[in-house]
Every structure is written in C-alpha cells, then in structure tokens.
Coordinates of C-alpha atoms in Angstrom, one line a residue:
M23 CA 88.5 133.3 22.1
K24 CA 85.4 132.6 24.2
N25 CA 86.0 128.7 23.7
T26 CA 89.8 129.3 24.7
S27 CA 88.4 131.3 27.7
V28 CA 86.2 128.3 28.7
K29 CA 88.7 125.9 28.5
S30 CA 91.2 128.3 30.5
G31 CA 88.6 128.2 33.2
L32 CA 87.9 124.7 33.2
M33 CA 91.8 124.1 33.6
K34 CA 92.0 126.5 36.5
V35 CA 89.0 124.7 38.2
A36 CA 90.6 121.4 37.9
V37 CA 94.1 122.7 38.9
I38 CA 92.4 124.5 41.9
G39 CA 90.6 121.2 43.0
V40 CA 93.5 119.0 42.7
S41 CA 95.5 121.6 44.7
I42 CA 92.8 121.6 47.4
M43 CA 93.0 117.7 47.5
V44 CA 96.9 117.9 48.0
L45 CA 96.7 120.7 50.5
C46 CA 94.2 118.7 52.6
L47 CA 96.4 116.0 52.5
I48 CA 99.3 117.9 53.6
F49 CA 97.2 119.6 56.2
Y50 CA 96.1 116.4 57.7
Y51 CA 99.6 114.8 57.9
V52 CA 100.9 118.3 59.4
M53 CA 97.9 118.0 62.0
Q54 CA 98.9 114.3 62.7
L55 CA 102.6 115.2 63.1
R56 CA 101.6 118.3 65.7
Q57 CA 99.3 115.8 67.6
Q58 CA 102.0 113.4 67.7
R59 CA 104.6 116.1 68.8
D60 CA 102.2 117.4 71.5
I61 CA 101.9 113.7 72.8
E62 CA 105.7 113.3 72.9
Q63 CA 105.9 116.6 74.7
L64 CA 103.2 115.6 77.4
A65 CA 104.8 112.2 77.8
Q66 CA 108.3 113.9 78.5
G67 CA 107.0 114.8 82.3
D68 CA 105.6 111.4 82.6
R69 CA 108.9 109.7 81.6
T70 CA 110.9 111.8 84.0
T71 CA 108.6 110.9 86.8
L72 CA 108.6 107.3 85.9
V73 CA 112.6 107.2 85.9
N74 CA 113.0 108.9 89.1
R75 CA 110.3 106.7 90.9
I76 CA 112.0 103.4 89.3
L77 CA 115.6 104.6 90.6
E78 CA 114.1 105.6 94.0
V79 CA 112.5 102.2 94.5
Y80 CA 115.7 100.4 93.5
S81 CA 117.7 102.5 95.8
K82 CA 115.2 102.4 98.7
Q83 CA 115.1 98.3 98.3
Y84 CA 118.8 98.0 99.2
S85 CA 119.0 100.9 101.7
N86 CA 116.1 99.7 103.8
I87 CA 117.8 96.3 104.1
V88 CA 120.8 97.9 105.6
R89 CA 118.6 100.3 107.8
D90 CA 116.3 97.5 109.1
N91 CA 119.5 95.4 109.9
S92 CA 121.5 98.2 111.8
A93 CA 119.0 98.5 114.6
W94 CA 118.9 95.0 116.3
D95 CA 119.7 94.4 120.0
E96 CA 121.0 90.7 119.2
F97 CA 123.4 92.3 116.6
I98 CA 125.0 94.5 119.2
A99 CA 125.2 91.6 121.6
S100 CA 126.9 89.2 119.2
F101 CA 129.0 92.0 117.5
I102 CA 130.0 94.6 120.1
N103 CA 129.6 93.0 123.6
G104 CA 130.8 89.6 122.2
P105 CA 132.3 89.2 118.6
N106 CA 131.0 85.9 116.8
E107 CA 132.1 85.2 113.4
E108 CA 129.7 82.5 113.0
W109 CA 126.8 84.7 114.2
L110 CA 127.7 87.5 111.8
L111 CA 128.0 84.7 108.8
N112 CA 124.6 83.3 109.6
N113 CA 122.5 86.5 110.3
I114 CA 124.5 89.3 108.1
G115 CA 125.9 86.9 105.4
Y116 CA 122.6 86.3 103.8
M117 CA 122.7 90.0 102.4
L118 CA 125.5 88.8 100.1
E119 CA 123.4 86.0 98.6
N120 CA 120.1 87.4 98.3
Y121 CA 120.3 91.2 97.1
N122 CA 123.0 91.0 94.3
T123 CA 125.3 92.3 96.9
I124 CA 129.1 92.1 96.0
C125 CA 130.2 92.9 99.6
V126 CA 129.1 93.4 103.4
C127 CA 131.2 94.9 105.9
V128 CA 130.9 95.5 109.6
F129 CA 133.2 98.3 111.2
D130 CA 133.5 98.7 115.1
T131 CA 133.4 102.1 116.7
T132 CA 137.0 102.9 115.8
G133 CA 136.4 102.3 112.0
A134 CA 138.2 99.1 112.1
V135 CA 136.8 96.2 109.9
A136 CA 135.3 93.7 112.3
Y137 CA 133.7 91.4 109.6
Q138 CA 133.8 91.5 105.8
R139 CA 132.5 89.0 103.2
K140 CA 132.9 89.7 99.5
A141 CA 131.4 87.9 96.4
E142 CA 133.2 85.4 94.6
G143 CA 135.7 87.1 92.2
S144 CA 136.1 90.4 94.0
E145 CA 138.3 89.3 96.8
D146 CA 141.2 91.5 95.5
I147 CA 139.2 94.6 95.5
E148 CA 139.4 97.3 98.2
F149 CA 135.9 98.5 98.6
Y150 CA 136.5 100.9 101.7
N151 CA 139.5 103.2 100.5
F152 CA 137.7 106.5 101.1
G153 CA 140.7 108.8 100.2
G154 CA 142.4 108.6 103.7
K155 CA 139.0 108.9 105.6
S156 CA 137.8 106.5 108.1
V157 CA 134.3 105.1 108.4
V158 CA 133.8 107.1 111.5
E159 CA 135.1 110.3 109.9
L160 CA 133.0 109.5 106.7
M161 CA 129.8 108.8 108.8
G162 CA 130.1 111.8 111.2
D163 CA 126.9 112.3 113.0
K164 CA 124.8 110.9 110.2
H165 CA 123.1 107.7 110.8
F166 CA 122.7 106.8 107.2
L167 CA 124.9 107.4 104.2
D168 CA 124.3 106.4 100.6
F169 CA 126.5 107.2 97.8
H170 CA 128.5 105.9 94.7
M171 CA 132.1 105.3 94.3
R172 CA 134.2 104.5 91.1
I173 CA 136.8 101.7 91.4
G174 CA 138.5 101.2 88.1
N175 CA 136.1 101.3 85.2
V176 CA 133.2 99.8 87.6
L177 CA 130.7 102.0 89.5
Y178 CA 129.4 100.6 92.8
E179 CA 126.5 101.7 94.9
Y180 CA 127.2 102.1 98.8
H181 CA 124.6 101.9 101.6
G182 CA 125.9 102.4 105.2
A183 CA 124.1 103.0 108.5
A184 CA 125.1 103.3 112.1
I185 CA 124.4 100.2 114.2
V186 CA 121.9 101.1 117.3
S187 CA 119.5 99.3 119.5
A188 CA 116.0 98.2 118.4
S189 CA 114.5 100.6 120.8
D190 CA 116.1 103.5 118.9
M191 CA 115.3 102.3 115.6
I192 CA 112.9 105.3 114.8
T193 CA 114.4 108.2 116.6
R194 CA 118.3 107.4 116.0
Q195 CA 119.3 109.3 118.9
E196 CA 121.9 106.8 120.3
K197 CA 125.7 107.0 119.7
A198 CA 126.6 104.6 116.9
K199 CA 127.8 101.1 118.4
G200 CA 129.5 100.1 115.0
Y201 CA 128.6 100.5 111.3
L202 CA 127.1 98.3 108.7
F203 CA 127.9 98.8 104.9
M204 CA 126.5 96.9 102.0
V205 CA 128.2 97.5 98.4
K206 CA 126.3 96.5 95.2
K207 CA 127.8 96.7 91.7
I208 CA 126.1 98.8 89.0
S209 CA 126.3 96.1 86.3
Y210 CA 124.7 95.7 82.9
E211 CA 122.2 93.0 84.5
L212 CA 121.0 96.0 86.9
L213 CA 120.7 98.5 84.0
S214 CA 118.7 95.8 81.8
E215 CA 116.4 95.5 85.0
Y216 CA 116.0 99.5 84.9
Q217 CA 115.2 99.2 81.0
N218 CA 112.8 96.2 81.7
A219 CA 111.0 98.3 84.6
I220 CA 110.6 101.6 82.4
G221 CA 109.6 99.6 79.2
N222 CA 110.7 101.7 76.1
A223 CA 114.0 103.1 77.1
E224 CA 117.7 102.4 76.2
T225 CA 119.7 102.6 79.5
G226 CA 123.5 103.2 80.0
L227 CA 126.2 104.4 82.2
V228 CA 129.2 106.7 81.3
F229 CA 131.7 108.5 83.3
T230 CA 131.8 111.7 81.3
K231 CA 129.5 114.0 79.5
E232 CA 131.4 113.8 76.4
E233 CA 130.5 110.1 76.1
I234 CA 126.9 111.0 76.0
R235 CA 127.4 113.7 73.4
S236 CA 129.2 111.4 71.0
T237 CA 126.6 108.8 70.9
E238 CA 124.2 108.8 67.9
D239 CA 121.2 107.6 69.7
F240 CA 121.1 110.7 71.8
A241 CA 120.6 113.1 68.8
F242 CA 117.4 115.0 68.1
P243 CA 114.6 114.3 68.2
N244 CA 115.1 111.7 70.7
Y245 CA 114.2 112.4 74.4
L246 CA 117.1 112.0 77.0
I247 CA 117.1 111.8 80.6
I248 CA 120.5 112.1 82.5
K249 CA 120.8 111.3 86.1
E250 CA 124.1 112.1 88.1
M251 CA 125.9 109.8 90.3
K252 CA 127.4 111.5 93.4
D253 CA 130.3 110.2 95.7
Y254 CA 130.6 110.5 99.3
N255 CA 131.9 114.3 98.7
S256 CA 128.5 115.0 96.6
E257 CA 130.7 115.3 93.7
T258 CA 129.4 113.8 90.1
I259 CA 131.6 110.6 89.1
A260 CA 129.3 109.4 86.7
Y261 CA 126.2 109.8 84.4
E262 CA 123.1 107.3 84.2
Y263 CA 121.2 108.1 81.0
F264 CA 117.7 106.9 79.6
V265 CA 117.0 107.3 75.9
F266 CA 113.4 107.3 74.5
K267 CA 113.0 107.2 70.9
N268 CA 110.7 109.7 69.1
S269 CA 108.0 108.3 66.8
L270 CA 107.6 111.6 64.8
V271 CA 110.6 110.5 62.5
G272 CA 109.0 107.3 61.5
M273 CA 105.6 109.0 60.6
F274 CA 107.5 111.6 58.5
K275 CA 109.1 109.0 56.6
R276 CA 106.0 107.3 55.9
F277 CA 104.3 110.3 54.9
I278 CA 107.0 111.3 51.8
P279 CA 106.1 108.2 49.6
I280 CA 102.6 108.9 50.2
F281 CA 102.6 112.4 49.2
I282 CA 104.6 111.6 45.9
M283 CA 102.1 108.9 45.0
V284 CA 99.1 111.3 45.6
S285 CA 100.8 114.0 43.8
L286 CA 101.1 112.0 40.6
M287 CA 97.6 110.5 40.8
C288 CA 96.4 114.1 40.9
L289 CA 98.7 115.2 37.9
L290 CA 96.9 112.2 36.0
I291 CA 93.7 113.4 37.0
V292 CA 93.9 116.9 35.9
I293 CA 95.2 115.6 32.4
A294 CA 92.2 113.6 32.0
I295 CA 90.0 116.2 33.1
M296 CA 91.4 118.8 30.5
R297 CA 91.1 116.2 27.4
Y298 CA 87.5 115.5 28.4
A299 CA 86.8 119.2 28.9
N300 CA 88.0 120.0 25.5
K301 CA 85.6 117.6 24.0
K302 CA 82.6 117.3 25.9
I303 CA 82.3 120.7 27.8
A304 CA 83.9 123.8 25.9
V305 CA 81.6 124.0 23.0
P306 CA 78.3 123.4 25.0
L307 CA 79.4 126.0 27.5
K308 CA 80.1 128.4 24.4
N309 CA 76.6 128.1 23.1
I310 CA 75.0 128.5 26.7
A311 CA 77.1 131.7 27.1
H312 CA 75.9 133.0 24.0
S313 CA 72.3 132.6 24.8
F314 CA 73.0 134.4 28.1
D315 CA 74.6 137.3 26.5
T316 CA 71.9 137.7 23.5
G317 CA 68.8 136.4 25.3
K318 CA 68.1 134.0 22.4
T319 CA 67.7 130.3 22.4
E320 CA 68.4 129.1 18.8
K321 CA 71.8 127.9 19.7
I322 CA 70.8 125.8 22.6
I323 CA 67.9 124.0 20.9
P324 CA 70.3 121.2 19.6
L325 CA 71.4 120.8 23.3
K326 CA 67.9 120.0 24.3
Q327 CA 68.1 116.7 22.8
E328 CA 71.1 115.7 25.0
K329 CA 70.6 113.5 27.8
N330 CA 73.0 115.0 30.1
E331 CA 73.4 118.2 32.2
F332 CA 73.7 120.3 29.0
G333 CA 70.3 119.1 28.0
V334 CA 69.1 119.9 31.3
I335 CA 70.6 123.4 31.4
S336 CA 68.9 124.2 27.9
H337 CA 65.4 123.3 29.3
M338 CA 66.2 125.5 32.6
M339 CA 67.1 128.4 30.3
E340 CA 64.2 128.3 28.3
E341 CA 62.0 128.3 31.7
F342 CA 64.4 131.1 32.9
F343 CA 63.4 133.5 30.1
I344 CA 59.8 132.5 30.7
Q345 CA 60.2 133.1 34.3
K346 CA 61.9 136.4 33.7
D347 CA 58.5 137.7 32.5
N348 CA 56.7 136.1 35.3
L349 CA 59.3 138.1 37.8
T350 CA 58.6 141.5 36.5
R351 CA 54.7 140.6 37.3
L352 CA 55.7 139.7 40.6
N353 CA 57.7 142.5 41.5
S354 CA 54.7 144.7 42.1
D355 CA 53.2 142.1 44.3
L356 CA 56.6 142.1 46.1
Q357 CA 56.2 145.7 46.8
Q358 CA 53.0 145.1 48.3
S359 CA 54.4 142.5 50.6
R360 CA 57.2 145.0 51.5
E361 CA 54.7 147.4 52.9
E362 CA 53.2 144.6 54.9
V363 CA 56.5 143.8 56.2
M364 CA 57.1 147.3 57.4
M365 CA 54.0 147.1 59.3
Q366 CA 55.1 143.8 61.0
N367 CA 58.5 145.7 61.8
E368 CA 56.6 148.4 63.8
A369 CA 54.8 145.5 65.8
L370 CA 58.1 144.0 66.4
Q371 CA 59.7 147.3 67.5
Q372 CA 56.8 147.7 70.1
Q373 CA 57.6 144.2 71.4
K374 CA 61.3 145.2 71.7
E375 CA 60.4 148.1 73.9
E376 CA 58.3 145.9 76.2
I377 CA 61.3 143.4 76.4
S378 CA 63.6 146.4 77.3
A379 CA 61.3 147.2 80.1
Q380 CA 61.3 143.6 81.2
H381 CA 65.1 143.7 81.1
E382 CA 65.4 146.6 83.6
N383 CA 63.2 144.6 85.9
V384 CA 65.6 141.5 85.6
L385 CA 68.6 144.3 86.4
M386 CA 66.7 145.4 89.4
L387 CA 66.2 141.9 90.5
N388 CA 69.9 140.9 89.8
E389 CA 71.0 144.1 92.4
E390 CA 68.7 142.5 95.0
L391 CA 70.3 139.1 94.5
S392 CA 73.6 140.8 94.9
V393 CA 72.8 142.1 98.1
I394 CA 71.4 138.7 99.4
N395 CA 74.8 137.2 98.0
E396 CA 76.9 139.6 100.0
D397 CA 74.7 138.7 103.3
L398 CA 75.3 134.9 102.5
A399 CA 79.1 135.5 102.0
E400 CA 79.3 137.3 105.3
Q401 CA 77.5 134.4 107.1
K402 CA 79.8 131.9 105.4
K403 CA 82.8 133.7 106.8
E404 CA 81.4 133.8 110.2
L405 CA 80.5 130.0 109.9
Q406 CA 84.2 129.4 108.7
E407 CA 85.8 131.3 111.6
A408 CA 83.7 129.3 114.2
H409 CA 84.7 126.2 112.5
D410 CA 88.3 127.1 112.5
Q411 CA 87.9 127.9 116.2
L412 CA 86.5 124.3 116.8
T413 CA 88.9 122.6 114.8
S414 CA 91.8 124.2 116.6
G415 CA 90.3 123.4 120.0
I416 CA 89.7 119.9 119.0
T417 CA 93.4 119.7 117.6
Y418 CA 94.8 120.9 120.9
A419 CA 92.7 118.3 122.7
S420 CA 94.3 115.6 120.4
R421 CA 97.8 116.8 121.7
L422 CA 96.5 116.5 125.1
Q423 CA 95.2 113.1 124.6
S424 CA 98.5 112.0 123.1
A425 CA 100.4 113.2 125.9
M426 CA 98.3 111.4 128.4
L427 CA 98.6 108.1 126.5
Q428 CA 102.1 108.5 126.2
A429 CA 102.3 108.6 130.0
V430 CA 100.7 105.3 130.2
E431 CA 102.3 103.6 127.1
P432 CA 104.1 100.1 127.7
T433 CA 107.6 100.0 127.9
N434 CA 110.4 97.2 127.1
E435 CA 110.8 96.9 130.9
M436 CA 107.2 95.5 131.2
F437 CA 107.3 93.4 128.1
K438 CA 110.0 91.8 125.9
D439 CA 107.8 92.5 122.9
F440 CA 104.6 94.5 122.2
C441 CA 102.9 96.6 119.7
I442 CA 100.0 99.2 119.9
V443 CA 97.6 99.7 116.9
Y444 CA 95.9 103.1 118.0
Y445 CA 94.0 105.1 115.1
P446 CA 91.2 107.3 116.4
R447 CA 88.1 107.7 114.1
N448 CA 88.2 111.5 114.3
I449 CA 90.9 113.9 115.7
V450 CA 90.6 112.7 119.0
G451 CA 89.2 109.0 119.9
G452 CA 87.0 107.3 122.5
D453 CA 89.5 104.2 122.9
F454 CA 92.3 104.2 125.2
Y455 CA 95.1 102.0 126.7
F456 CA 96.7 102.0 130.0
T457 CA 99.6 100.2 131.7
R458 CA 101.7 100.6 134.9
K459 CA 104.7 98.7 136.5
I460 CA 104.4 98.5 140.2
G461 CA 107.3 96.2 141.5
D462 CA 107.0 93.1 139.7
T463 CA 103.4 93.4 138.9
I464 CA 102.1 95.0 135.7
V465 CA 98.7 96.4 135.1
A466 CA 97.6 96.2 131.3
C467 CA 94.2 97.8 130.5
L468 CA 92.1 98.7 127.1
G469 CA 89.0 100.8 127.3
D470 CA 86.5 101.3 124.5
C471 CA 84.4 104.3 125.4
T472 CA 80.9 105.4 124.0
G473 CA 80.8 107.8 121.3
H474 CA 83.8 109.2 119.1
G475 CA 85.4 112.4 118.9
V476 CA 85.3 114.8 121.7
P477 CA 82.7 113.0 123.8
G478 CA 84.4 109.7 123.6
A479 CA 87.9 111.4 124.3
M480 CA 86.5 113.1 127.6
L481 CA 85.3 109.4 128.6
A482 CA 88.8 108.0 127.7
S483 CA 90.5 110.7 129.7
M484 CA 88.4 110.0 132.7
G485 CA 89.0 106.3 132.5
I486 CA 92.7 107.0 132.4
S487 CA 92.6 109.5 135.4
F488 CA 90.5 107.1 137.6
L489 CA 92.7 104.0 136.9
T490 CA 95.8 106.2 138.0
Q491 CA 93.8 107.2 141.2
L492 CA 93.0 103.6 142.0
L493 CA 96.4 102.3 141.6
L494 CA 97.9 105.2 143.8
Q495 CA 95.2 104.5 146.2
Y496 CA 95.2 100.8 146.6
G497 CA 98.4 99.5 144.5
A498 CA 98.3 96.5 142.1
D499 CA 99.2 94.0 145.0
E500 CA 96.1 94.9 147.3
L501 CA 93.2 94.7 144.4
M502 CA 92.3 92.1 141.8
P503 CA 91.3 93.2 138.5
N504 CA 87.5 92.6 139.2
E505 CA 87.8 95.0 142.0
I506 CA 89.6 97.6 140.1
L507 CA 86.7 97.4 137.7
S508 CA 84.0 97.6 140.5
H509 CA 85.8 100.9 141.9
L510 CA 86.1 102.2 138.3
K511 CA 82.5 101.6 137.5
D512 CA 81.6 103.3 140.8
K513 CA 83.6 106.4 139.8
V514 CA 82.4 106.5 136.2
T515 CA 78.7 106.2 137.3
A516 CA 79.1 108.9 140.1
A517 CA 81.0 111.5 137.9
L518 CA 78.3 111.0 135.0
G519 CA 75.5 111.2 137.3
L520 CA 74.1 107.9 136.3
D521 CA 73.0 106.7 139.5
S522 CA 69.8 108.6 139.9
E523 CA 66.4 106.5 139.9
G524 CA 64.4 106.3 136.6
E525 CA 67.2 107.6 134.4
K526 CA 68.6 105.3 131.7
R527 CA 71.6 106.7 129.8
T528 CA 74.2 104.7 127.6
D529 CA 77.5 106.6 128.6
G530 CA 80.4 104.7 129.7
M531 CA 83.1 102.3 128.6
D532 CA 83.9 98.8 128.1
V533 CA 87.1 97.6 129.7
A534 CA 89.5 94.5 129.5
L535 CA 92.1 94.7 132.5
L536 CA 94.9 92.2 133.1
I537 CA 97.3 92.0 136.2
Y538 CA 100.4 89.8 135.7
N539 CA 103.5 89.3 137.9
K540 CA 106.6 88.8 136.1
V541 CA 108.4 86.7 138.5
S542 CA 105.5 84.1 139.4
R543 CA 104.1 84.5 135.8
N544 CA 100.6 84.4 137.4
G545 CA 97.9 86.8 136.3
Y546 CA 94.4 87.5 136.7
F547 CA 91.9 88.8 134.0
A548 CA 88.5 90.8 134.4
G549 CA 86.4 92.3 131.7
A550 CA 83.5 94.6 131.2
H551 CA 82.2 93.6 127.9
R552 CA 85.6 93.1 126.5
P553 CA 87.4 89.6 126.2
M554 CA 91.1 88.8 126.2
V555 CA 92.8 86.5 123.6
M556 CA 95.8 84.5 124.1
V557 CA 97.8 82.4 121.8
R558 CA 99.7 79.3 123.3
D559 CA 101.4 76.7 121.3
S560 CA 99.5 77.5 117.9
E561 CA 96.0 77.4 119.8
I562 CA 93.9 80.8 120.3
F563 CA 91.8 81.0 123.4
T564 CA 89.3 83.8 124.3
I565 CA 88.7 84.6 127.9
K566 CA 85.4 86.6 128.0
G567 CA 84.6 89.3 130.3
D568 CA 81.4 89.8 132.4
N569 CA 78.4 91.2 130.7
I570 CA 78.5 94.2 132.9
P571 CA 79.0 97.6 131.7
I572 CA 80.9 100.5 133.3
G573 CA 78.7 103.4 133.5
H574 CA 75.5 103.2 131.4
F575 CA 72.4 103.0 133.5
R576 CA 73.1 101.2 136.8
K577 CA 73.3 97.4 136.4
E578 CA 74.0 95.3 139.5
G579 CA 76.5 92.5 139.0
T580 CA 79.9 91.4 140.4
F581 CA 82.8 91.2 138.1
T582 CA 84.5 87.8 138.0
P583 CA 88.4 87.4 138.1
V584 CA 90.0 84.8 135.7
S585 CA 93.4 83.1 137.2
I586 CA 95.9 82.5 134.3
N587 CA 99.2 80.8 134.7
F588 CA 101.4 81.9 131.9
Q589 CA 104.0 80.1 130.2
K590 CA 106.9 81.5 128.1
G591 CA 105.8 82.3 124.5
D592 CA 102.3 83.0 125.3
K593 CA 100.9 86.1 123.4
V594 CA 98.0 88.4 124.6
Y595 CA 95.9 90.4 122.7
L596 CA 93.5 93.3 124.1
F597 CA 91.5 95.0 121.6
S598 CA 88.3 97.4 121.1
D599 CA 85.3 96.5 119.0
G600 CA 86.7 98.8 116.3
C601 CA 89.1 96.3 115.3
S602 CA 86.6 93.6 114.5
D603 CA 83.9 96.1 113.2
Q604 CA 86.3 97.3 110.3
T605 CA 85.7 96.3 106.7
G606 CA 89.1 94.4 105.6
G607 CA 90.2 92.2 102.9
E608 CA 89.4 92.2 99.0
Q609 CA 85.7 91.9 99.6
K610 CA 85.7 95.0 101.8
R611 CA 83.4 93.2 104.3
R612 CA 83.2 93.6 108.1
L613 CA 85.8 91.3 109.8
M614 CA 83.7 90.3 112.7
I615 CA 85.3 88.8 115.9
Q616 CA 85.7 85.0 114.7
N617 CA 87.5 86.3 111.5
F618 CA 89.8 88.8 113.4
R619 CA 90.5 86.0 116.0
T620 CA 91.6 83.7 113.0
K621 CA 93.8 86.5 111.6
L622 CA 95.5 87.0 115.0
L623 CA 96.3 83.4 115.1
E624 CA 97.7 83.6 111.7
F625 CA 99.9 86.6 112.6
S626 CA 101.0 85.4 116.0
P627 CA 104.3 83.5 115.0
M628 CA 105.7 87.0 113.8
P629 CA 107.4 89.6 115.8
F630 CA 105.0 92.2 117.3
A631 CA 106.6 94.7 114.9
E632 CA 105.4 92.7 112.0
Q633 CA 102.1 91.9 113.4
K634 CA 101.4 95.5 114.0
K635 CA 102.1 95.8 110.1
A636 CA 99.9 93.1 109.1
I637 CA 97.1 94.0 111.3
E638 CA 97.0 97.6 109.8
D639 CA 97.1 96.0 106.4
L640 CA 94.2 94.0 107.2
I641 CA 92.2 96.6 108.8
F642 CA 93.2 99.6 106.4
G643 CA 94.2 97.8 103.2

C-alpha cells in the first residue's frame, strides 16, 4: 500500500510540474496578447490624429492655392476692369496643370462664368450646377467655401474664394469683385497617396454606410476610421474610410500549434517520469519511509552503497538519529540562550522608548516647519500678485506701443511694395519704425534704442514723438535728414538729462533716416550708427551712417547727408542690429552683418511678402 502511495505521490508531482509548465506557457502568451491589445488600443488615438492631420494637410494644400490667387490686384484689373482671356489662361490656367485639378472657373459679381478651363476628358461634365443656386447665393457673405459634390458615381472636392484686392488679403472686408473656384476629383490615385502617407492602412471611398458594413475587411478586430464628406448644404454625401489591420489575430494563430506541440511533449515527459519512478524511486522511498516510522536503520543500510541521492539520504538519516541525541543536550543550552535573549529584549525596549521620545521631538519640529511653510506660501502669493500687476501693466503698454506704431506704419500710397519684420524681444521692445508722407516727400526712419523691454519701449515712444514734433515744426521740405537727426539728438539729450558735465551714460538710440521724393526720385540719407542697404541690378550697396550716437553722453559731431538718385527697381532695407545678431541657419550661429547682407541680396528678387517670410525663417528657423 505504501509503495502504491509513493507511486501516486510521484505521479501527482509529475502532473503538477507539467501542469505548471503548461500554465506558465499559457500565462506568457496571454500576457503577450494583452500587451499587444494595449498597444493596439494606444495606437488607435494616434491613428485617428494621423488620419485627421493627413486629410487636413491635403485639403489646405489646395484651398491655400485658391485663397492666395483670389487676393491679387492684377487679377482684378485683368478680369473685372478689363477682361483678358489670354491673361487668365497664363496666370490662372496653370492651376489646372500643377495641382491635379480637373476644372478652374472664374465668376463675375453676377455669378456668370467669365472664364472656365477643364481637364481633358471632362469637357461634358457640368461642375457648377448647385441645385438651382447661383455662385453668389452659394457664397453669400462668406469669403471662402470648401465642400464636396457628387456627380454621377464620382466625388469631387471644391475650393472657392471671393476675389478681393491684395491689401484686403488678411482682413477680407471688401465686397467680392468676383469668385474663383477650383475642382479636384477624389480619384483612386489620390486615395493611394493618402494610403502611402499613412503607411499601414487600407483606404477607400463609399457613398453609403451599408457599403462599409458589407465589407469583410471592416470586421472585428480590425480598427476602422470613417470621415464624412459634406456638400455645400453641410449634408453627408460620401464616406472616406481607413482600415488598420489588427495584429492580435496573427499572434493568436501562431500560439495554437505551439500550445499543442508543448502539450504533447509534456505528456511524453509525464509517461517517462512515471516509468522511471516505478523502477528507481518507489522502493527506496518505501524503505526510507519505514526507517523514519520505526527509527531503525537496517533497511537503509543497503542503500548506503548506492552512489546516488538515496545513498546520500541514507547517510543523512544515520547522522539524523545521531544528531537527535545531540539536540536533546542542546535544548538545555537553548533555554539558557533564551534567558539571555529576554535580557536583550529589555534593552531593546529601553531603546524603543528613547526613539519614541525622539519621534515626539520630530513631530514638534514638523509643526514649526508647517508654520514656516504657511508664511512662505503667503509671501509667494504676495509676490505672485505683484508679478501679475506688473505683467498687466506691461501688456497694456504693449497695446499702447502697437497703437503708436500703427499710426506711423507705411502704406501703399507711400510704397508700391514693402514689408515690416517686427518682433520685440520682450512684451514691449526698444526698436521702432516711423514713416510720414508730406506732399510728394516720404520720410522713412528706423530706430534701435538702448535696452529691452519697458526701458527700450519708453525710448522708442520718445523717438516717435520727437520725430512727429520735428516734422510738424519744420516739414520734410525744409530739413535734410542730417538736420532732423541733429534736432532729434538735442531733444533726446535734453529729455534724458545727458548734457551735464562729467556724467557719461549710454542711454539713447541708433537711427537710420531716409527722405525720398516720389516725383524726382531724389533722396537723402543720414544715419546715427545705422546703415542703409540698397539692392540695384543684382548688386548690393551699403550706405553707412555717421559714428555719432543720438543720446548717450555728449559727443560732438555733424551728421553727413548722402544724396541718392533712385532708379526704378531699387530696393532699400533699414534694419536694427537685432537682425544681424540673431542666431540662424542649421548651425545656429550669429548671422553677422556681412552674412545678413548676402541673404538680403539673395531674397531681393522676391516680392516683399515672400521676403518677409524668408527673413523670418532665416532669423527664427
């Protein structure tokens, strides 16, 4: 019976061991599946964001073309004031050839088609049948309109804009002088571009949700994103879908054969263990168990000759019985040790009481620290309130400075084309610009004041105010630019109290000043530590100012005027040292004045609106 019991026990051990191995394998794959499921769930949000961003980029790529071409003075002149089919073909027709466009159309203010060009193969399609509505009714007060329209079994994307002058490009407050529309076909080629941009999604287009539900690719556990396509009435007319394949299914299919193979191997291992246990383990274990029960060693003596674990166990059992007697003797020794431990416990209890007293001291110290923290929190609150008041005041000063600069900004009446790149270092800044038109004479000035933030802004406001006073007092025809700088130097020096003997201060400003007559094209330039750069016929020239500051400690000297006979196509640049001192380019090094001049020459063939963008990218990119 005992032999059978041993065999049964060994069998249980083997079965339990194999079961644990199988359970560990199952647990490992379950954890892998859960981890993959969590990854899939986390990726769903990223996939939605990616799809939205790709669609937005492609939509803006086309709508921006229409918006840019709808704000164009030459477009109005050649279309509204003097219709010119050849001009429209050369300047608007390119949109059909370069942007996968299928139709470009220009409407007049009544909604009638003034110019239309279609791609080859689409001549018979009526693209502008809006259910009885005219383009004027469709646009209404809107300046831009983007929508989709279904014609037959094809979906088209529309981008429309009201035509306005270039000066109204930003605010769009003018009444429409016509309308420009561009039509793009939602083709399989475009859907393939979406699929390539997203990477691992299948893309398609259907006109009903029933078509989506009937497709096997959309079944669980795949991840599906659906985007609704709206018409000009904001009604859904089509659905664009993106299917992301779920990797959990493949992992689960790979797990099944591995599980079956491991289970068979475990079954074979159990059978082999049982056969070995019956032959080599059951009888020796029976003899060992008998010795434990009786305390006699005669049945384990033959096992001592075995050179295996049972031989070792037999020797250990003999030693066990010997040690049993020894343990009895040691018991009395342990009792004595116990008494010693009790004495040590009493000593530990005394130490515990001392630690408790120290703990109370720490609690008292924590209370004191809490009071200190409350005081610090109150001081932080007061500092925050003071900071908020200071920031509020500076923000209000920024609005005042913006209003002052807007009053002296250049206009199209002064210059045919121009741009201003103005980014103060702080909320308010120490650089300023100033323009004024008096008759046929234009005064253009740029100032770079000492200091940043509020001190620099106060000096900038002083410079604008003094220039306004001087032009009101003398007029642009009575003073040369060097005379204006001399008067400005006197006013700034007096206002800052810099004319006292023995006192040297560096408060003031560097100024570049140009006076230009639009009729005669003659001009005069004078500078206080600031140059003027001019580009003519792909060559760049620098007209330096005098080494005489405005303000600072008094430094005698006379500003020198430079006479300039301007030619058509000349481009003039006034700038502060903040432009050349910026870090730019891939190496993020300081531009320096020579590199900045080289970039200005490179940008000079562009319109000033594009030059502004190029300069901003150079400085901040």
